[in-house]
C-alpha positions as CSV (number, residue, x, y, z in Angstrom):
1,M,0.4,-18.5,-19.2
2,A,-2.6,-16.9,-17.7
3,R,-5.4,-19.1,-16.5
4,R,-9.0,-18.0,-15.7
5,R,-11.7,-19.9,-13.9
6,T,-15.3,-18.8,-13.2
7,L,-16.2,-18.7,-9.5
8,G,-19.9,-17.8,-10.1
9,Y,-22.4,-15.2,-11.3
10,V,-24.1,-12.4,-9.5
11,Q,-27.2,-10.5,-10.7
12,N,-26.6,-6.8,-11.1
13,E,-28.9,-3.9,-10.6
14,W,-29.9,-0.9,-12.7
15,I,-31.5,2.4,-11.6
16,C,-34.5,3.6,-13.6
17,P,-33.8,7.1,-14.8
18,N,-37.5,7.8,-14.9
19,C,-38.5,7.0,-11.2
20,S,-35.2,6.0,-9.6
21,T,-36.4,2.5,-8.7
22,R,-33.7,-0.1,-8.3
23,N,-34.3,-3.0,-10.6
24,K,-32.7,-6.4,-10.8
25,G,-30.3,-6.8,-13.7
26,G,-32.4,-9.4,-15.5
27,V,-35.5,-7.1,-15.6
28,K,-35.8,-5.3,-18.9
29,T,-38.5,-2.8,-17.9
30,C,-38.8,-0.9,-14.6
31,E,-40.8,-2.8,-12.1
32,N,-42.4,0.4,-10.8
33,C,-43.2,2.6,-13.7
34,G,-42.8,0.2,-16.7
35,A,-40.3,2.3,-18.5
36,P,-37.9,0.3,-20.7
37,Q,-34.2,0.2,-19.7
38,P,-32.3,2.7,-21.8
39,E,-29.1,1.4,-23.5
40,N,-27.0,4.0,-21.7
41,V,-27.9,2.9,-18.2
42,Q,-25.0,1.0,-16.7
43,F,-25.4,-2.0,-14.4
44,E,-24.2,-1.8,-10.8
45,L,-23.3,-4.4,-8.3
46,P,-26.0,-4.8,-5.5
47,A,-25.1,-4.0,-1.9
48,E,-25.7,-7.7,-1.1
49,Q,-23.9,-9.9,-3.5
50,K,-24.8,-13.6,-3.8
51,F,-24.0,-16.1,-6.5
52,V,-27.1,-17.1,-8.4
53,T,-27.8,-20.8,-8.1
54,D,-30.8,-21.6,-10.3
55,E,-30.2,-23.0,-13.7
56,T,-32.3,-20.3,-15.5
57,S,-30.3,-17.4,-14.1
58,I,-27.0,-19.2,-14.7
59,N,-27.8,-19.8,-18.3
60,A,-28.9,-16.2,-18.7
61,A,-25.6,-15.0,-17.2
62,K,-23.6,-17.2,-19.5
63,A,-25.3,-15.7,-22.6
64,G,-23.7,-12.9,-24.4
65,A,-24.5,-9.2,-24.1
66,D,-28.1,-8.1,-24.6
67,I,-29.0,-6.2,-27.8
68,H,-31.1,-3.0,-27.8
69,C,-33.4,-2.8,-30.8
70,G,-32.2,-0.1,-33.3
71,F,-35.8,1.0,-33.9
72,C,-37.6,1.0,-30.6
73,G,-34.7,0.6,-28.1
74,T,-36.2,-2.5,-26.4
75,R,-33.6,-4.7,-24.7
76,N,-33.4,-8.2,-26.1
77,P,-31.4,-11.3,-25.2
78,A,-28.2,-12.0,-27.1
79,N,-29.6,-15.0,-29.0
80,A,-32.7,-13.1,-30.3
81,E,-33.0,-12.4,-34.0
82,T,-36.0,-10.1,-34.0
83,C,-37.2,-7.5,-31.4
84,S,-39.7,-8.8,-28.9
85,Q,-41.4,-5.5,-28.9
86,C,-41.6,-4.3,-32.5
87,G,-40.4,-7.4,-34.4
88,A,-37.6,-5.5,-36.1
89,D,-34.5,-7.3,-37.3
90,L,-31.9,-7.1,-34.5
91,K,-29.0,-6.9,-37.0
92,E,-29.6,-3.2,-36.8
93,G,-29.5,-3.3,-33.0
94,K,-26.7,-2.3,-30.6
95,A,-25.1,-4.8,-28.2
96,R,-24.7,-3.6,-24.6
97,E,-21.2,-2.9,-23.2
98,A,-19.6,-5.9,-21.7
99,G,-16.3,-6.8,-20.1
100,R,-16.2,-3.8,-17.7
101,V,-14.6,-4.5,-14.3
102,M,-17.3,-3.8,-11.8
103,Q,-16.6,-1.5,-8.9
104,A,-17.5,-2.6,-5.4
105,P,-20.6,-0.8,-4.2
106,P,-20.3,1.8,-1.4
107,P,-21.4,0.8,2.1
108,Q,-25.2,0.6,2.4
109,P,-27.4,0.7,5.6
110,K,-29.0,-2.5,6.6
111,V,-32.5,-1.1,6.3
112,V,-34.2,1.5,4.1
113,K,-37.3,3.4,5.1
114,C,-40.1,3.6,2.6
115,D,-41.0,7.2,1.8
116,N,-44.7,6.2,1.2
117,C,-45.6,4.2,4.3
118,G,-42.6,4.5,6.6
119,I,-42.0,0.8,6.8
120,E,-38.3,-0.3,7.1
121,N,-37.1,-2.7,4.5
122,P,-33.9,-4.6,3.9
123,S,-31.6,-2.6,1.8
124,S,-31.5,-5.4,-0.8
125,N,-35.2,-4.7,-1.6
126,S,-36.0,-2.6,-4.6
127,V,-39.7,-2.0,-3.7
128,C,-41.4,-1.8,-0.3
129,S,-42.5,-5.1,1.1
130,N,-45.6,-3.4,2.6
131,C,-47.0,-1.1,0.0
132,G,-45.0,-1.9,-3.2
133,S,-43.7,1.6,-3.6
134,P,-40.1,2.0,-5.0
135,L,-37.6,2.4,-2.2
136,P,-35.2,5.4,-2.4
137,K,-31.6,4.8,-3.3
138,V,-29.5,5.7,-0.2
139,L,-26.4,7.6,-1.1
140,A,-23.4,6.5,1.1
141,P,-20.5,8.8,1.9
142,A,-18.1,8.9,-1.1
143,I,-15.2,6.5,-1.0
144,A,-12.4,5.6,-3.4
145,P,-13.7,3.0,-5.8
146,Q,-12.1,-0.4,-5.6
147,A,-12.4,-3.3,-8.0
148,A,-14.5,-6.1,-6.7
149,S,-11.9,-8.7,-6.0
150,G,-14.1,-11.6,-5.4
151,M,-16.3,-12.9,-2.6
152,N,-17.5,-15.9,-0.7
153,A,-20.6,-17.5,-2.2
154,G,-23.8,-16.3,-0.5
155,K,-21.9,-13.9,1.8
156,P,-22.5,-10.1,1.5
157,I,-19.7,-7.7,1.3
158,T,-20.0,-5.4,4.3
159,P,-17.9,-2.3,5.3
160,K,-15.5,-2.5,8.2
161,K,-16.4,-0.4,11.3
162,R,-14.1,2.4,12.3
163,N,-12.3,1.9,15.5
164,W,-12.5,5.4,17.0
165,L,-10.4,4.4,20.0
166,L,-7.6,3.3,17.8
167,I,-7.9,6.4,15.6
168,G,-7.8,8.6,18.7
169,G,-4.7,6.8,19.9
170,I,-2.9,7.2,16.6
171,V,-3.8,11.0,16.6
172,A,-2.5,11.4,20.1
173,F,0.7,9.5,19.3
174,L,1.4,11.7,16.3
175,A,0.8,14.8,18.4
176,V,3.3,13.6,21.0
177,C,5.8,12.8,18.2
178,C,5.4,16.3,16.8
179,V,6.0,17.9,20.2
180,A,9.1,15.7,20.7
181,V,10.5,16.7,17.3
182,I,10.0,20.3,18.1
183,A,11.6,19.9,21.5
184,L,14.6,18.2,20.0
185,L,15.2,20.4,16.9
186,L,14.3,23.9,17.9
187,P,16.5,25.9,20.3
188,S,14.8,27.1,23.4
189,R,17.6,28.9,25.3
190,S,21.2,30.0,25.0
191,V,23.9,29.2,27.6
192,E,27.4,30.7,28.0
193,A,30.0,27.9,28.4
194,T,33.7,27.5,28.8
195,V,35.7,24.7,27.3
196,V,37.2,22.6,30.1
197,D,38.3,19.4,28.2
198,V,38.5,17.8,24.8
199,H,38.8,14.2,23.8
200,W,39.4,12.3,20.5
201,Q,39.5,8.7,19.5
202,T,40.6,7.7,16.0
203,S,40.0,4.4,14.3
204,I,41.5,2.7,11.2
205,P,40.5,-0.8,10.2
206,V,42.7,-3.5,8.6
207,Q,40.8,-5.4,6.0
208,E,41.5,-8.7,4.3
209,I,40.0,-10.6,1.4
210,R,37.7,-13.3,2.8
211,A,35.4,-15.8,1.1
212,V,31.8,-14.9,2.0
213,D,29.0,-17.4,1.4
214,Y,25.5,-16.3,0.3
215,N,22.7,-18.7,0.4
216,N,19.4,-18.7,-1.5
217,E,19.7,-15.1,-2.7
218,P,17.0,-13.9,-5.2
219,G,18.2,-13.1,-8.7
220,G,21.4,-14.0,-10.5
221,P,24.8,-14.3,-8.9
222,P,27.5,-11.5,-9.3
223,S,29.9,-11.9,-12.2
224,D,32.8,-12.7,-9.8
225,A,31.0,-15.4,-7.8
226,Y,32.1,-19.0,-7.7
227,N,30.7,-22.2,-6.3
228,V,27.5,-21.1,-7.9
229,S,24.3,-23.2,-7.5
230,C,21.0,-21.8,-8.7
231,H,17.4,-23.1,-8.9
232,D,14.0,-21.7,-9.9
233,E,11.1,-21.4,-7.6
234,S,7.5,-20.9,-9.0
235,R,4.4,-19.6,-7.3
236,E,0.9,-19.1,-8.5
237,V,-0.4,-15.5,-8.3
238,C,-4.2,-15.1,-8.5
239,E,-6.5,-12.1,-8.7
240,Q,-10.3,-12.1,-8.4
241,R,-12.4,-9.7,-10.5
242,T,-16.0,-9.1,-11.2
243,I,-16.8,-8.7,-14.9
244,D,-20.0,-7.2,-16.4
245,R,-21.5,-9.6,-18.9
246,G,-23.7,-6.9,-20.4
247,N,-26.9,-8.9,-19.8
248,G,-27.8,-8.0,-16.2
249,Y,-25.3,-10.4,-14.6
250,S,-21.6,-10.2,-13.7
251,E,-19.1,-13.1,-13.8
252,V,-16.8,-13.4,-10.8
253,V,-13.5,-14.8,-12.2
254,E,-10.1,-15.7,-10.8
255,D,-7.2,-15.0,-13.1
256,C,-4.0,-16.8,-12.2
257,H,-0.5,-16.9,-13.6
258,T,2.7,-18.5,-12.6
259,E,5.7,-16.4,-11.5
260,T,9.1,-17.9,-11.6
261,E,12.1,-16.4,-9.8
262,Q,15.7,-17.6,-9.7
263,Y,17.5,-18.2,-6.3
264,C,21.2,-18.8,-6.1
265,S,23.8,-19.8,-3.5
266,Y,27.4,-18.7,-4.2
267,T,30.7,-17.5,-2.8
268,V,32.2,-14.1,-3.3
269,D,35.6,-12.8,-2.2
270,E,35.1,-9.5,-0.3
271,W,37.1,-7.1,1.8
272,K,36.3,-7.7,5.5
273,T,37.6,-5.9,8.6
274,I,39.7,-8.3,10.6
275,Q,41.0,-5.8,13.2
276,T,40.5,-2.1,14.1
277,Y,43.3,0.0,15.5
278,T,42.4,3.0,17.7
279,L,44.2,5.9,19.4
280,D,43.0,8.3,22.1
281,G,44.0,11.8,23.2
282,N,43.0,14.9,25.1
283,N,44.4,17.6,22.8
284,L,43.4,19.3,19.6
285,Q,45.7,17.2,17.3
286,P,44.1,13.8,16.5
287,I,46.5,11.3,15.0
288,Y,45.9,7.9,13.4
289,D,47.7,4.6,13.9
290,S,49.7,3.2,11.1
291,P,49.4,-0.6,11.3
292,D,51.4,-2.8,9.0
293,V,49.5,-4.7,6.4
294,S,50.6,-7.9,4.7
295,S,49.9,-9.2,1.2
296,G,46.2,-9.5,0.6
297,Q,45.4,-6.9,3.2
298,R,44.6,-3.1,3.0
299,L,43.7,-0.2,5.3
300,G,40.0,0.8,5.4
301,D,38.5,4.2,5.8
302,Q,39.7,6.0,8.9
303,S,37.2,7.7,11.3
304,E,37.2,9.7,14.4
305,D,35.0,10.4,17.5
306,L,35.5,14.0,18.7
307,T,34.1,15.4,22.0
308,V,34.2,18.8,23.6
309,I,33.3,19.3,27.3
310,F,31.9,22.6,28.4
311,S,31.4,24.0,31.9
312,T,28.2,26.0,32.4
313,G,26.4,27.5,35.4
314,N,24.2,24.3,35.5
315,G,27.0,21.8,35.2
316,E,28.9,20.2,32.3
317,E,27.6,19.8,28.7
318,T,29.2,17.8,25.8
319,Y,29.3,18.5,22.1
320,S,30.5,16.4,19.2
321,P,32.0,18.5,16.3
322,A,31.4,17.2,12.8
323,T,35.0,17.7,11.5
324,I,38.5,17.9,12.8
325,S,38.8,21.6,11.7
326,E,35.8,22.5,13.8
327,F,37.2,20.5,16.7
328,Q,40.5,22.3,16.7
329,Q,38.7,25.7,17.4
330,F,37.8,24.6,20.9
331,T,40.9,25.6,22.9
332,I,40.8,25.0,26.6
333,G,39.4,28.1,28.4
334,S,37.7,29.6,25.3
335,I,34.1,30.8,25.9
336,W,31.2,29.8,23.6
337,T,27.4,30.2,23.4
338,L,25.5,26.9,23.4
339,K,22.1,26.7,21.8
340,M,20.1,24.2,23.8
341,N,16.8,22.4,23.0
342,A,14.0,22.0,25.5
343,L,15.4,18.7,26.6
344,G,18.8,20.1,27.5
345,G,20.7,18.8,24.5
346,V,23.3,21.0,22.6
347,L,22.1,21.9,19.1
348,S,24.9,24.2,18.0
349,V,27.9,26.1,19.4
350,E,28.7,29.8,18.5
351,P,31.7,31.9,19.5
């Protein structure tokens, strides 16, 4: 069952479409030009987010969405019955949108210069502290929007600084990796070589049913498990979101729910390798051992390790064929062309 608790309320902002002045969310008309707030203007989170603490603001935040008068458009509080501007019945009015998850604001500079007098003001100011002129809205570089996931009371949300040294190191590392990949995978030269030796080693495992214990594994046990013991573990998962109240304030909430997962300990009978038999040779006819198996045992998948040794003008080179049929082509004394990478490794062999 989901549980929600309120962490606090923050006052939003709105931008006057008439003069671009930033106004506090609780202000119903522009503090600079006096224009009423249109009903289609959306609230935004301020650059510096703090929980409101005075009782008046908290009560205003807890109220429902404001209502815009259907006759004059004036914004009225949710509990108003008639318009404060024209006296019209607000039953014909339109409630503001509410319930929208607010997006974290883009990074803002710490100070904003007034276009009228040149005085620098804190970015949280909407009008100049010196001359009273509206401060310009500073557009930060576009970033991917993220839901405001909560905050500490009274602490602003500030962007992280880029670590250019770290970024440069990552770029240099990636460049080195690309060069290494090219050096390993692309042929840089061809070498004529003669087969001077071959070697093979074959392996075949003997397997036996063994009881294997698994402890505290997530999820249910396999159908063939025994000695099963299961238990449930619960943990609380919480997410913080900032929700527009539609009245100039946003509510910072924490939604929590309990997730339960089953963990089990059990025993399963599985085939396990108890011994591996190997044979070696220096010819082109690999063979495999044939170990005896008793009741409750079986032979596992056979495998082989194949090596061809070439003599070149610069010494010996080794190559590992992928299959036995390829390996059997390399008769002693035959001549081949080796495709080498920049590091001296053999990439491929051609007649």
